[in-house]
Amino acid sequence: MRSSAGMHKLSLVLLSILPVGVLGGNILSTTGFSSCMNNATVQVKNLDVSYDRTTRLLTFNVAGTSDIVQNVTATLLVSAYGKQVYTREFNPCDTGMAEMCPVPASSFASVGSQTIPEAEASQIPAIAFAIPDLDGLVKMELKGSNGEDVACVQSTVGNGQTLVIPAISYAALGIAAVALLLSGLAGLAAGGHPGASTPSPTFGEVIGWFQGLAMNGMLSVQYPQVYQSFTSNFAFSTGLVPWGQLQTSIDSFRAKTGGNLTDDNYQYLNNNATLVYTDGTTNTTSRMMRRAVHTALLWARDGTSVTVNSTTANIGGGSGSTSATSSAHNSKTNHYVSGIQAYSEQLTIPQANTFLTVLLVWAILCAAIIIFILLIKVILELWSMFGKIPKSMESWRERYWWRLAKALTNLVLLLYGTWTLYCIYQFTNGDSWAAKVLAGVTLGSFTALLAFFTWRIWIKAHSYTRLDGDAGRLYDDKETWLKYNNFYENYKKGYWWLFVPAIVYMFAKGCVIAGANGHGLVQTAGQLIVEALMLGLLLWTRPFQRKSGVWINIFIQVVRVISVVCILTFVEELGINQTTKTITGLVLVVVQCVLTAVLAVLLAVNALINCIRENPHRRARKAQEKLKMERDLDDLTPLDARNSLLMAPMAQRDRKGRYDAVPPRDQSPAMSSQHSFSRPSRFAREGDGDYLVSGAASMGRRDERSVSRSPDRQPTLPRVGFGSAM
């Protein structure tokens, strides 16, 4: 244990900055158990071990069955973070466990305790009692009289502390709600102004970050327990919500449509199963952890009780006894899980129920959105009956059906990546034919919906490009903006198309994780490629309108790439030791918590800025209105009714956009007394005079009404220049 002192110091430093409070206790105890030997002659049915550091008392409870009568020697091994920290070999006959000396050819159960020497107890660091999701393992081996192995059982060690904390989920949900509120307020403040972007971090960026955290916990790798627990707090962002009644209803639906509920249903998972991960560690719900700690407190006392064939007796001088039959909650079936199944079932959601759970949660959200928008429509209608509603709300009132369709499309766009994941997982691991049909229909419908909008935007962009030379009218035309801006509103005009790679990116992530489920190395390598390509695209284009959006999204993507690189250390094929995995898991937890806190701070800053400064879209509208007024005053023509004889002559525009009076032209000496119609042409060459043909014949009889009184009037070029007003 001393050799890993540096690791414990680093763990302590990392834990000190976690955004959750963890209170240390005095008890280390096992949680669940799993067999680590095949064809054992002694079948262990229960193993509970607890250690109380205040009394240095190690208490254990063993129950099982034996095929033959045999003498056994027990070896207790305790390891933490892959390092063996305690080994104790003892003979049941020497500890007062008389009924296991020898082991009878029947069922048995025994509780015993030992006092750990001070020298050995001092090697257990204090941090082991405070660190959440302690990565420890207890193994008990039974050897026969000839030294052969007759039984082996192991269990995870915990201290009652875990990062499966509802407060983390509530805080993340609160951050997402604030982001949604601010995005909505920004949209209302813009008043449908074309080209208006939402300040980062937006609701979509926050939800995308939380979904990334959840998906990082779904790979088929050997996670440290602390990171596995941490990622489960963000399952809500992918649509996985622990809800017992909902799961029971889904089980009934699956049972009627070809599903196999033998060991894949909510009741079995909640009451009869112990989750066993690929590294041998086990996990239960927080309720079961609290019950295990409570039971450990009852066993943490001197004395021994033995139960043989359901008969209980006290052995030793203990102050009390506990029947092993009373610990029925530990007599559970080992349920081996990994990957997506491990992620969903730690939330007590059976793996075959994942898609239907997400589908029903999505349907509930759709119903809530529809009710909310229709309620606003009713309020506006009542408002219009008794008063005059604002102009901005009038547009909302008239377009509420389109607003409804747009909101549902946004929901599809937000969940498309995880939806792809769950649908593909349903195809490969689901058992209900009806669920598979629903998965195919919904995935096809959502993909077709996004493809339709992509096609419409692409057609309009090319149409605008042919007319104007670019696709800027996607942002400038109000009708187009109101219909399609949710796909490209935060991108620059030259990068409106970037929403297409974003959709492909979400689809690819879901395909890689679900399609390669069970192959951790393939999943991690594929995800790393996808994340790296997206990072390269963002660095190359920097497509967001606001600088804050550029750097926030690039920073988020950098953390995603680093996270996947760290997850590579959890891949079993690479053979990295458990200590390194645990430290990496703690680093990931800290980094991801810090980035989540930064997003929350940025949301608060955006809210403050929006409250104290003038809305930029309103300021832009005022500037445009002022410019339009100036243009109305400037664009005067000789035929304009506002251009009278009392007004100044036509003006000439200067660099600042104003018009100055044009100085009068120098008239020809020969025509200086004539009307302005007879002024020389500006097309005549210098020295040629004012006439088109200097020696032309006379125009005939002189008209008294003619403006020119000269008998020698000759034709001139038309007056196309800008002169004084007529």
XYZ file of C-alpha atoms in Angstrom:
726
model
C 0.000 0.000 0.000
C 2.885 2.369 0.670
C 4.042 1.942 -2.919
C 0.852 3.610 -4.099
C 1.091 6.574 -1.738
C 1.704 8.971 -4.628
C -1.461 7.776 -6.312
C -3.504 8.364 -3.176
C -2.109 11.901 -2.836
C -3.076 12.701 -6.409
C -6.521 11.228 -5.826
C -6.930 13.402 -2.742
C -5.985 16.549 -4.682
C -8.421 15.716 -7.457
C -11.239 14.899 -5.081
C -10.730 18.147 -3.201
C -11.969 20.136 -6.201
C -14.952 17.970 -7.080
C -18.197 19.961 -7.109
C -19.908 17.508 -4.776
C -19.640 17.037 -1.067
C -18.580 13.625 0.128
C -18.717 12.825 3.808
C -16.392 10.130 4.992
C -17.523 7.291 7.257
C -15.801 4.633 9.293
C -17.058 1.489 7.551
C -15.775 -0.325 4.488
C -18.111 -3.072 3.321
C -18.724 -5.327 0.358
C -21.604 -4.849 -2.049
C -22.911 -7.926 -3.834
C -20.690 -10.809 -4.922
C -19.719 -12.914 -7.906
C -18.048 -16.277 -8.384
C -14.442 -16.325 -9.604
C -14.170 -20.118 -10.100
C -15.882 -22.670 -12.286
C -16.881 -26.190 -11.167
C -16.390 -25.375 -7.494
C -17.321 -28.148 -5.032
C -18.385 -25.462 -2.546
C -20.932 -23.073 -4.002
C -20.789 -19.749 -2.189
C -24.225 -18.118 -2.079
C -23.342 -15.069 -0.036
C -20.310 -13.052 1.003
C -20.369 -9.996 3.219
C -17.224 -8.443 4.626
C -17.009 -5.191 6.562
C -14.256 -3.307 8.334
C -14.730 -0.711 11.077
C -11.655 1.490 11.452
C -12.706 2.752 14.882
C -12.531 -0.776 16.365
C -10.218 -2.353 13.743
C -12.805 -5.125 13.524
C -13.123 -7.188 10.328
C -16.455 -9.000 10.137
C -17.451 -11.480 7.455
C -20.478 -13.534 6.574
C -20.236 -16.568 4.314
C -23.101 -18.741 3.139
C -23.275 -21.526 0.595
C -23.628 -25.240 -0.097
C -21.134 -28.103 -0.324
C -21.310 -31.343 -2.250
C -19.103 -33.309 0.154
C -17.830 -33.100 3.690
C -14.368 -31.547 3.614
C -11.918 -29.523 5.658
C -11.141 -26.112 4.178
C -8.728 -23.243 4.710
C -9.921 -19.720 3.929
C -7.821 -16.937 2.417
C -9.111 -13.380 2.466
C -7.568 -10.953 -0.032
C -8.327 -7.232 -0.188
C -7.170 -5.027 -3.088
C -7.627 -1.357 -3.933
C -7.046 0.195 -7.368
C -5.529 -3.041 -8.595
C -3.046 -3.282 -5.707
C -3.316 -6.033 -3.099
C -3.372 -4.329 0.295
C -4.380 -7.094 2.720
C -4.048 -10.875 2.844
C -5.207 -13.098 5.683
C -5.247 -16.899 5.800
C -7.154 -18.639 8.554
C -8.683 -21.965 9.512
C -12.405 -21.850 10.320
C -11.709 -24.170 13.254
C -9.465 -21.496 14.825
C -12.040 -18.727 14.570
C -14.907 -20.459 16.308
C -16.697 -21.342 13.061
C -17.346 -24.893 14.251
C -19.971 -25.767 11.652
C -17.428 -25.125 8.882
C -14.897 -27.395 10.513
C -15.316 -29.438 8.411
C -17.714 -27.986 5.820
C -20.865 -30.135 5.869
C -22.406 -31.729 2.797
C -25.367 -29.365 3.007
C -26.177 -25.694 3.024
C -24.377 -23.560 5.587
C -23.965 -19.947 6.661
C -21.542 -18.434 9.109
C -20.636 -15.018 10.485
C -17.232 -14.391 12.028
C -14.988 -11.492 13.007
C -11.325 -10.759 13.565
C -9.429 -7.823 15.029
C -6.870 -6.424 12.619
C -3.439 -5.650 14.127
C -2.555 -1.973 14.442
C 0.391 -2.295 12.046
C -1.838 -3.634 9.283
C -4.733 -1.285 9.986
C -2.459 1.757 9.726
C -1.695 0.871 6.106
C -5.295 1.613 5.062
C -5.317 5.322 4.085
C -7.996 7.598 5.450
C -9.004 8.611 1.933
C -10.373 5.096 1.395
C -13.226 5.997 3.738
C -14.060 9.230 1.891
C -13.416 8.639 -1.804
C -16.687 8.017 -3.677
C -17.121 4.704 -5.477
C -14.003 3.207 -3.950
C -12.391 0.883 -6.471
C -11.697 -1.988 -4.089
C -12.207 -5.738 -4.248
C -12.498 -8.452 -1.602
C -11.877 -12.039 -2.591
C -12.303 -15.149 -0.452
C -10.718 -18.426 -1.568
C -11.426 -21.800 0.034
C -8.840 -24.558 -0.325
C -9.273 -28.230 0.497
C -7.096 -30.367 2.740
C -4.819 -31.192 -0.193
C -4.414 -27.532 -1.197
C -6.822 -27.710 -4.118
C -9.200 -24.815 -4.795
C -12.745 -25.690 -3.856
C -14.415 -22.248 -3.996
C -13.748 -18.628 -4.911
C -15.983 -15.609 -4.498
C -15.312 -11.887 -4.803
C -17.127 -8.657 -4.065
C -16.701 -4.924 -4.544
C -15.734 -2.830 -1.525
C -17.574 0.408 -0.877
C -17.759 3.036 1.846
C -21.312 4.198 1.258
C -20.172 7.186 -0.819
C -21.012 7.398 -4.512
C -21.167 9.886 -7.344
C -24.621 8.617 -8.260
C -26.066 11.723 -6.631
C -29.486 13.108 -7.598
C -28.172 16.612 -6.876
C -25.785 16.336 -9.857
C -28.636 15.395 -12.188
C -30.804 18.199 -10.818
C -27.993 20.726 -11.240
C -27.384 19.601 -14.838
C -31.116 19.742 -15.539
C -31.219 23.246 -14.066
C -28.359 24.382 -16.305
C -30.170 22.998 -19.348
C -33.410 24.722 -18.293
C -31.626 28.074 -17.882
C -30.013 27.659 -21.308
C -33.435 26.938 -22.820
C -34.941 29.980 -21.115
C -32.148 32.299 -22.247
C -32.325 30.990 -25.810
C -36.063 31.610 -25.819
C -35.689 35.127 -24.428
C -33.001 35.910 -27.001
C -35.364 34.781 -29.741
C -38.189 36.945 -28.396
C -35.893 39.951 -28.049
C -34.776 39.528 -31.651
C -38.420 39.661 -32.686
C -37.818 37.412 -35.674
C -35.071 39.713 -36.928
C -33.359 37.995 -39.882
C -29.786 36.956 -39.173
C -30.107 37.198 -35.373
C -27.945 34.602 -33.615
C -28.266 33.218 -30.078
C -25.349 33.867 -27.697
C -23.343 30.818 -26.662
C -23.687 28.536 -24.855
C -27.058 27.788 -26.422
C -29.525 25.165 -25.247
C -28.420 22.832 -28.029
C -24.762 23.179 -27.070
C -25.497 22.446 -23.392
C -27.639 19.391 -24.164
C -25.037 18.191 -26.660
C -22.354 18.411 -23.978
C -24.454 16.413 -21.496
C -25.236 13.806 -24.150
C -21.515 13.465 -24.827
C -20.891 12.776 -21.127
C -23.596 10.119 -21.085
C -22.356 8.442 -24.279
C -18.816 8.330 -22.872
C -20.175 5.939 -20.228
C -21.753 3.531 -22.751
C -18.617 1.997 -24.242
C -17.673 -1.637 -23.648
C -14.545 -0.890 -21.598
C -13.486 -1.427 -17.990
C -14.458 1.873 -16.420
C -13.329 2.850 -12.945
C -16.429 2.743 -10.791
C -16.133 6.451 -9.983
C -16.405 7.435 -13.660
C -19.143 4.899 -14.422
C -21.241 6.386 -11.626
C -20.503 9.971 -12.669
C -21.664 9.517 -16.267
C -24.962 7.965 -15.153
C -26.026 11.355 -13.750
C -26.459 12.689 -17.310
C -28.628 9.880 -18.662
C -31.645 12.202 -18.691
C -30.153 14.121 -21.634
C -30.427 10.993 -23.800
C -33.998 10.207 -22.739
C -33.212 7.497 -20.165
C -35.300 8.316 -17.094
C -35.574 5.791 -14.194
C -39.315 5.342 -13.732
C -40.588 2.086 -12.253
C -44.184 2.286 -13.473
C -43.036 3.140 -16.975
C -40.704 0.131 -17.021
C -43.451 -2.167 -15.796
C -45.724 -0.999 -18.617
C -42.956 -1.565 -21.168
C -42.384 -5.074 -19.785
C -46.082 -5.851 -20.315
C -45.899 -4.563 -23.886
C -42.816 -6.661 -24.627
C -44.412 -9.769 -23.118
C -47.323 -9.412 -25.567
C -45.075 -8.835 -28.588
C -42.563 -11.669 -28.386
C -40.248 -10.387 -25.650
C -38.363 -12.720 -23.282
C -38.751 -11.467 -19.719
C -36.965 -14.315 -17.903
C -34.004 -12.237 -16.739
C -34.685 -9.027 -18.640
C -37.422 -7.170 -16.799
C -37.730 -4.437 -14.224
C -38.738 -6.603 -11.256
C -35.854 -9.026 -11.764
C -33.365 -6.211 -12.176
C -34.616 -4.301 -9.156
C -35.038 -7.185 -6.714
C -33.091 -10.258 -7.813
C -29.989 -9.195 -9.735
C -26.495 -8.064 -8.801
C -24.784 -6.261 -11.664
C -21.319 -7.635 -12.342
C -19.079 -5.657 -14.707
C -16.373 -7.051 -16.961
C -13.644 -6.383 -14.388
C -15.485 -8.408 -11.733
C -16.737 -5.421 -9.753
C -20.369 -5.251 -8.794
C -22.877 -2.474 -8.490
C -26.294 -2.007 -6.953
C -28.636 0.896 -6.566
C -28.017 3.470 -3.850
C -30.879 1.956 -1.867
C -29.117 -1.394 -1.775
C -25.855 0.292 -0.826
C -27.490 1.933 2.165
C -28.976 -1.410 3.181
C -25.572 -3.094 2.893
C -23.983 -0.470 5.127
C -26.762 -0.924 7.666
C -26.252 -4.682 7.695
C -22.491 -4.243 8.035
C -23.051 -2.167 11.168
C -25.051 -5.031 12.668
C -22.300 -7.514 11.905
C -19.437 -5.350 13.115
C -19.139 -6.921 16.564
C -17.246 -9.833 18.180
C -18.838 -13.252 18.196
C -19.966 -15.722 15.599
C -23.321 -17.070 14.557
C -23.682 -20.146 12.406
C -26.680 -21.327 10.422
C -26.804 -24.867 9.113
C -29.917 -25.991 7.231
C -31.713 -22.806 8.358
C -30.856 -23.338 12.046
C -29.195 -20.398 13.775
C -26.894 -20.580 16.799
C -24.580 -18.157 18.613
C -20.899 -18.998 18.896
C -18.389 -16.957 20.851
C -18.907 -14.136 23.265
C -20.548 -11.626 20.968
C -23.232 -9.320 22.221
C -25.597 -10.281 19.446
C -26.069 -12.456 16.394
C -27.372 -12.113 12.890
C -28.848 -14.917 10.876
C -27.485 -15.225 7.398
C -30.999 -15.908 6.234
C -31.875 -12.350 7.249
C -29.520 -11.045 4.577
C -31.681 -12.294 1.786
C -31.060 -9.112 -0.138
C -27.542 -10.355 -0.873
C -28.757 -13.732 -2.137
C -29.081 -12.430 -5.673
C -28.240 -13.747 -9.091
C -25.054 -12.503 -10.716
C -26.018 -10.452 -13.758
C -23.017 -9.800 -16.023
C -23.246 -6.565 -17.954
C -21.104 -4.293 -20.117
C -21.444 -1.430 -22.576
C -24.868 0.045 -23.214
C -26.520 -2.670 -21.134
C -24.379 -1.797 -18.111
C -25.190 1.897 -18.519
C -28.952 1.422 -18.740
C -29.301 -1.306 -16.128
C -27.425 0.623 -13.450
C -30.427 2.951 -13.782
C -32.730 -0.096 -13.310
C -33.795 0.136 -16.963
C -33.620 -3.327 -18.621
C -31.499 -3.272 -21.760
C -34.396 -4.418 -23.927
C -36.459 -1.474 -22.647
C -34.019 1.289 -23.592
C -35.520 2.251 -26.953
C -39.125 2.144 -25.754
C -38.156 4.233 -22.727
C -36.646 6.911 -24.947
C -39.643 6.742 -27.313
C -42.159 7.268 -24.511
C -40.123 10.089 -22.958
C -39.931 11.742 -26.392
C -43.709 11.364 -26.804
C -44.276 12.985 -23.402
C -42.040 15.918 -24.363
C -43.881 16.301 -27.675
C -47.215 16.371 -25.864
C -45.898 19.003 -23.452
C -44.653 21.187 -26.337
C -47.977 20.912 -28.187
C -49.976 21.821 -25.081
C -47.677 24.752 -24.303
C -47.873 26.257 -27.799
C -51.640 25.786 -28.051
C -51.998 27.427 -24.638
C -50.060 30.465 -25.876
C -52.299 30.546 -28.963
C -55.415 30.605 -26.765
C -53.956 33.379 -24.589
C -53.167 35.508 -27.655
C -56.632 34.995 -29.076
C -58.214 36.099 -25.800
C -55.831 39.043 -25.656
C -56.821 40.148 -29.149
C -60.488 40.016 -28.180
C -60.054 42.411 -25.272
C -57.121 44.520 -26.419
C -54.418 45.055 -28.969
C -51.540 42.594 -28.919
C -47.981 43.713 -29.790
C -46.795 43.521 -33.371
C -44.181 40.893 -32.586
C -46.790 38.621 -31.003
C -49.170 39.088 -33.949
C -46.714 37.252 -36.176
C -46.426 34.500 -33.556
C -50.188 34.217 -33.373
C -50.580 33.805 -37.126
C -47.742 31.278 -37.485
C -48.387 29.077 -34.482
C -48.738 25.907 -36.588
C -45.353 26.531 -38.119
C -43.929 27.317 -34.662
C -45.261 23.989 -33.438
C -43.718 22.087 -36.338
C -40.448 23.951 -35.848
C -40.315 23.120 -32.112
C -40.871 19.411 -32.775
C -38.205 19.478 -35.483
C -35.804 21.055 -32.995
C -36.515 18.219 -30.564
C -35.730 15.656 -33.253
C -32.519 17.496 -34.102
C -31.419 17.567 -30.435
C -31.978 13.834 -29.888
C -30.970 12.557 -33.322
C -27.550 11.226 -32.271
C -28.776 9.290 -29.235
C -31.921 8.256 -31.118
C -29.748 6.628 -33.761
C -27.822 4.848 -31.004
C -30.899 3.397 -29.289
C -32.597 2.384 -32.537
C -29.563 0.476 -33.780
C -29.149 -1.101 -30.346
C -32.800 -2.184 -30.473
C -32.214 -3.840 -33.862
C -29.246 -5.830 -32.550
C -30.297 -6.602 -28.946
C -34.054 -6.143 -28.731
C -36.452 -9.073 -28.521
C -39.880 -7.559 -29.191
C -40.833 -7.475 -32.877
C -43.115 -4.510 -32.254
C -40.277 -2.539 -30.638
C -38.046 -3.263 -33.629
C -40.737 -2.069 -36.027
C -41.179 1.127 -34.013
C -37.423 1.665 -33.998
C -37.229 1.308 -37.761
C -40.215 3.559 -38.409
C -39.095 6.340 -36.083
C -35.466 6.325 -37.197
C -36.552 6.384 -40.839
C -39.084 9.158 -40.165
C -36.634 11.342 -38.274
C -33.936 10.862 -40.890
C -36.427 11.672 -43.663
C -37.572 14.792 -41.794
C -34.030 16.130 -41.447
C -33.267 15.168 -45.043
C -36.344 17.097 -46.226
C -35.307 20.262 -44.414
C -31.746 19.850 -45.674
C -33.036 19.559 -49.259
C -35.296 22.606 -48.887
C -32.516 24.766 -47.463
C -30.096 23.549 -50.124
C -32.538 24.363 -52.936
C -33.181 27.855 -51.581
C -29.473 28.506 -51.078
C -28.684 27.595 -54.682
C -31.596 29.668 -55.922
C -30.356 32.710 -53.999
C -26.820 32.080 -55.209
C -27.950 32.169 -58.845
C -29.825 35.436 -58.271
C -27.497 37.302 -55.909
C -24.154 35.551 -56.183
C -24.338 34.160 -52.612
C -26.798 32.560 -50.179
C -27.076 35.624 -47.950
C -30.838 35.776 -48.371
C -31.100 32.706 -46.155
C -30.355 35.223 -43.404
C -31.837 38.405 -44.923
C -35.200 37.164 -46.150
C -37.529 37.130 -43.159
C -39.851 34.446 -44.501
C -36.984 32.039 -45.145
C -35.319 32.899 -41.848
C -38.419 32.171 -39.785
C -38.863 28.781 -41.453
C -35.340 27.355 -41.423
C -33.129 29.390 -39.072
C -33.013 26.680 -36.378
C -30.595 24.748 -38.602
C -28.043 27.474 -39.339
C -28.811 30.579 -37.256
C -25.490 30.595 -35.354
C -23.305 30.031 -38.412
C -21.791 32.736 -40.584
C -23.414 33.367 -43.951
C -20.601 31.632 -45.776
C -20.932 28.498 -43.614
C -24.701 27.993 -43.571
C -24.123 24.442 -44.849
C -22.274 23.322 -41.717
C -25.458 21.926 -40.178
C -25.168 19.022 -42.645
C -21.792 17.779 -41.267
C -23.210 18.326 -37.757
C -26.112 15.939 -38.487
C -23.727 13.402 -40.057
C -21.502 13.716 -36.974
C -24.393 12.856 -34.633
C -25.460 9.941 -36.818
C -21.917 8.562 -37.011
C -21.425 8.659 -33.225
C -24.626 6.726 -32.626
C -23.735 4.142 -35.281
C -20.220 3.592 -33.923
C -21.246 3.134 -30.285
C -24.313 0.952 -30.933
C -22.991 -0.936 -33.955
C -19.718 -1.937 -32.241
C -21.294 -2.650 -28.838
C -19.219 -5.278 -27.062
C -15.991 -4.260 -28.816
C -14.506 -1.512 -26.689
C -11.399 -0.920 -28.780
C -13.403 -0.529 -31.999
C -15.889 1.791 -30.296
C -13.198 3.993 -28.788
C -11.106 4.179 -31.957
C -14.161 4.951 -34.097
C -15.392 7.618 -31.719
C -11.935 9.186 -31.589
C -11.877 9.458 -35.391
C -15.336 11.045 -35.478
C -14.525 13.557 -32.731
C -11.161 14.448 -34.274
C -12.726 15.074 -37.691
C -15.303 17.402 -36.157
C -12.589 19.262 -34.254
C -10.589 19.691 -37.471
C -13.681 21.027 -39.249
C -14.328 23.587 -36.503
C -10.707 24.729 -36.440
C -10.639 25.084 -40.221
C -13.936 26.938 -40.672
C -14.572 28.694 -37.327
C -18.125 29.000 -38.587
C -19.994 30.705 -35.756
C -21.145 34.306 -36.045
C -20.047 35.253 -32.535
C -16.462 34.871 -31.375
C -17.723 33.489 -28.086
C -19.533 30.744 -30.002
C -16.383 29.889 -31.949
C -14.155 29.434 -28.924
C -16.738 27.799 -26.670
C -17.555 25.149 -29.269
C -13.909 24.551 -30.101
C -13.102 24.179 -26.393
C -15.975 21.729 -25.900
C -14.793 19.692 -28.869
C -11.212 19.654 -27.593
C -12.431 18.264 -24.251
C -14.427 15.620 -26.113
C -11.352 14.472 -27.998
C -9.272 14.411 -24.794
C -12.030 12.440 -23.050
C -12.002 9.739 -25.719
C -8.199 9.569 -25.549
C -8.480 9.029 -21.787
C -11.118 6.341 -22.313
C -8.535 4.448 -24.373
C -6.789 3.671 -21.083
C -9.911 1.763 -19.984
C -9.761 -0.600 -22.975
C -9.083 -4.092 -21.682
C -6.954 -5.114 -24.683
C -4.362 -2.443 -23.893
C -3.642 -4.001 -20.478
C -3.212 -0.747 -18.524
C -3.086 -1.259 -14.751
C -6.006 -0.417 -12.511
C -4.221 2.404 -10.693
C -3.700 4.325 -13.923
C -7.319 3.729 -14.892
C -8.587 5.104 -11.599
C -6.420 8.216 -11.784
C -7.565 8.763 -15.377
C -11.175 8.368 -14.294
C -10.729 10.972 -11.556
C -9.059 13.357 -14.006
C -11.975 12.937 -16.412
C -14.515 13.597 -13.670
C -12.725 16.764 -12.578
C -12.179 18.132 -16.110
C -15.757 17.479 -17.160
C -17.129 18.962 -13.942
C -15.017 22.083 -14.448
C -16.242 22.530 -18.031
C -19.839 22.047 -16.894
C -19.323 24.732 -14.248
C -17.789 27.051 -16.882
C -20.869 26.615 -19.074
C -23.065 27.508 -16.109
C -21.001 30.649 -15.436
C -21.193 31.671 -19.098
C -24.959 31.291 -19.000
C -25.097 33.595 -15.978
C -22.843 36.130 -17.725
C -25.032 36.071 -20.831
C -28.119 36.640 -18.721
C -26.472 39.612 -17.003
C -25.312 41.130 -20.295
C -28.747 40.785 -21.835
C -30.282 42.585 -18.865
C -27.967 45.614 -18.777
C -27.250 46.383 -22.423
C -29.423 47.378 -25.321
C -30.530 44.513 -27.475
C -28.237 44.392 -30.546
C -31.058 43.346 -32.863
C -33.190 46.289 -31.763
C -30.214 48.593 -32.287
C -29.700 47.152 -35.771
C -33.363 47.684 -36.619
C -33.139 51.335 -35.509
C -30.053 51.844 -37.674
C -31.807 50.341 -40.669
C -34.871 52.526 -40.151
C -32.686 55.635 -39.930
C -30.823 54.663 -43.091
C -34.106 54.100 -44.894
C -35.308 57.579 -43.917
C -32.092 59.094 -45.269
C -32.543 57.210 -48.506
C -36.120 58.460 -48.832
C -34.884 62.044 -48.509
C -32.008 61.526 -50.891
C -33.713 59.585 -53.669
C -35.476 62.658 -55.199
C -36.124 62.917 -58.928
C -37.288 65.833 -61.131
C -40.716 64.191 -61.270
C -40.968 63.776 -57.502
C -43.738 65.877 -56.048
C -41.404 66.970 -53.274
C -39.018 68.560 -55.769
C -40.401 72.053 -56.288
C -38.877 75.222 -57.653
C -38.180 76.333 -54.114
C -35.900 73.341 -53.441
C -32.236 73.193 -54.215
C -31.046 71.691 -57.498
C -30.347 67.986 -57.798
C -27.507 66.994 -55.615
C -24.413 64.977 -56.133
C -23.620 62.264 -53.555
C -20.414 62.554 -51.579
C -18.443 59.829 -49.779
C -20.511 60.145 -46.624
C -23.746 59.351 -48.409
C -25.002 62.962 -48.518
C -25.896 64.925 -51.630
C -24.311 68.327 -52.398
C -25.628 70.751 -54.931
C -24.120 70.361 -58.389
C -22.449 73.602 -59.507
C -24.003 75.169 -62.639
C -22.323 74.372 -65.922
C -20.476 77.054 -67.868
C -22.678 77.965 -70.781
C -21.415 78.534 -74.288
C -20.723 82.232 -75.090
C -22.962 82.009 -78.104
C -25.847 80.582 -76.116
C -25.409 82.307 -72.763
C -28.652 84.201 -73.179
C -30.658 81.128 -74.184
C -32.530 78.611 -72.056
C -30.783 75.707 -70.465
C -32.107 73.386 -73.182
C -29.523 74.897 -75.520
C -26.521 74.198 -73.299
C -23.625 72.378 -74.916
C -23.586 68.605 -74.734
C -21.225 66.962 -72.303
C -20.477 64.453 -75.047
C -19.025 67.066 -77.411
C -15.298 66.998 -77.733
C -13.342 69.952 -76.558
C -12.883 72.503 -79.365
C -15.738 71.099 -81.464
C -18.249 73.667 -80.299
C -21.750 72.960 -79.097
C -23.191 71.533 -82.276
C -23.332 68.018 -83.536
C -22.875 69.129 -87.176
C -21.510 72.597 -87.510
C -22.520 73.120 -91.101
C -25.960 71.529 -91.067
C -28.816 72.993 -93.021
C -31.510 75.101 -91.444
C -34.422 73.295 -89.709
C -36.966 75.089 -91.902
C -39.672 77.598 -90.976
C -39.043 79.125 -87.638
C -41.711 78.281 -85.078
C -42.667 81.219 -82.933
C -43.255 78.828 -80.078
C -39.791 77.446 -80.363
C -37.622 77.901 -77.389
C -34.673 78.811 -79.543
C -35.036 82.078 -81.558
C -31.858 81.522 -83.552
C -32.426 81.075 -87.292
C -29.290 78.938 -87.435
C -30.414 76.325 -84.870
C -28.587 73.065 -85.383
C -29.225 69.565 -83.901
C -27.425 68.594 -80.693
C -26.973 65.371 -78.691
C -29.679 64.552 -76.115
C -29.108 65.871 -72.586
C -28.402 62.741 -70.532
C -26.339 64.389 -67.836
C -27.592 65.472 -64.449
C -28.187 69.187 -64.588
C -30.329 71.600 -62.640
C -34.032 70.962 -62.160
C -36.419 71.763 -64.919
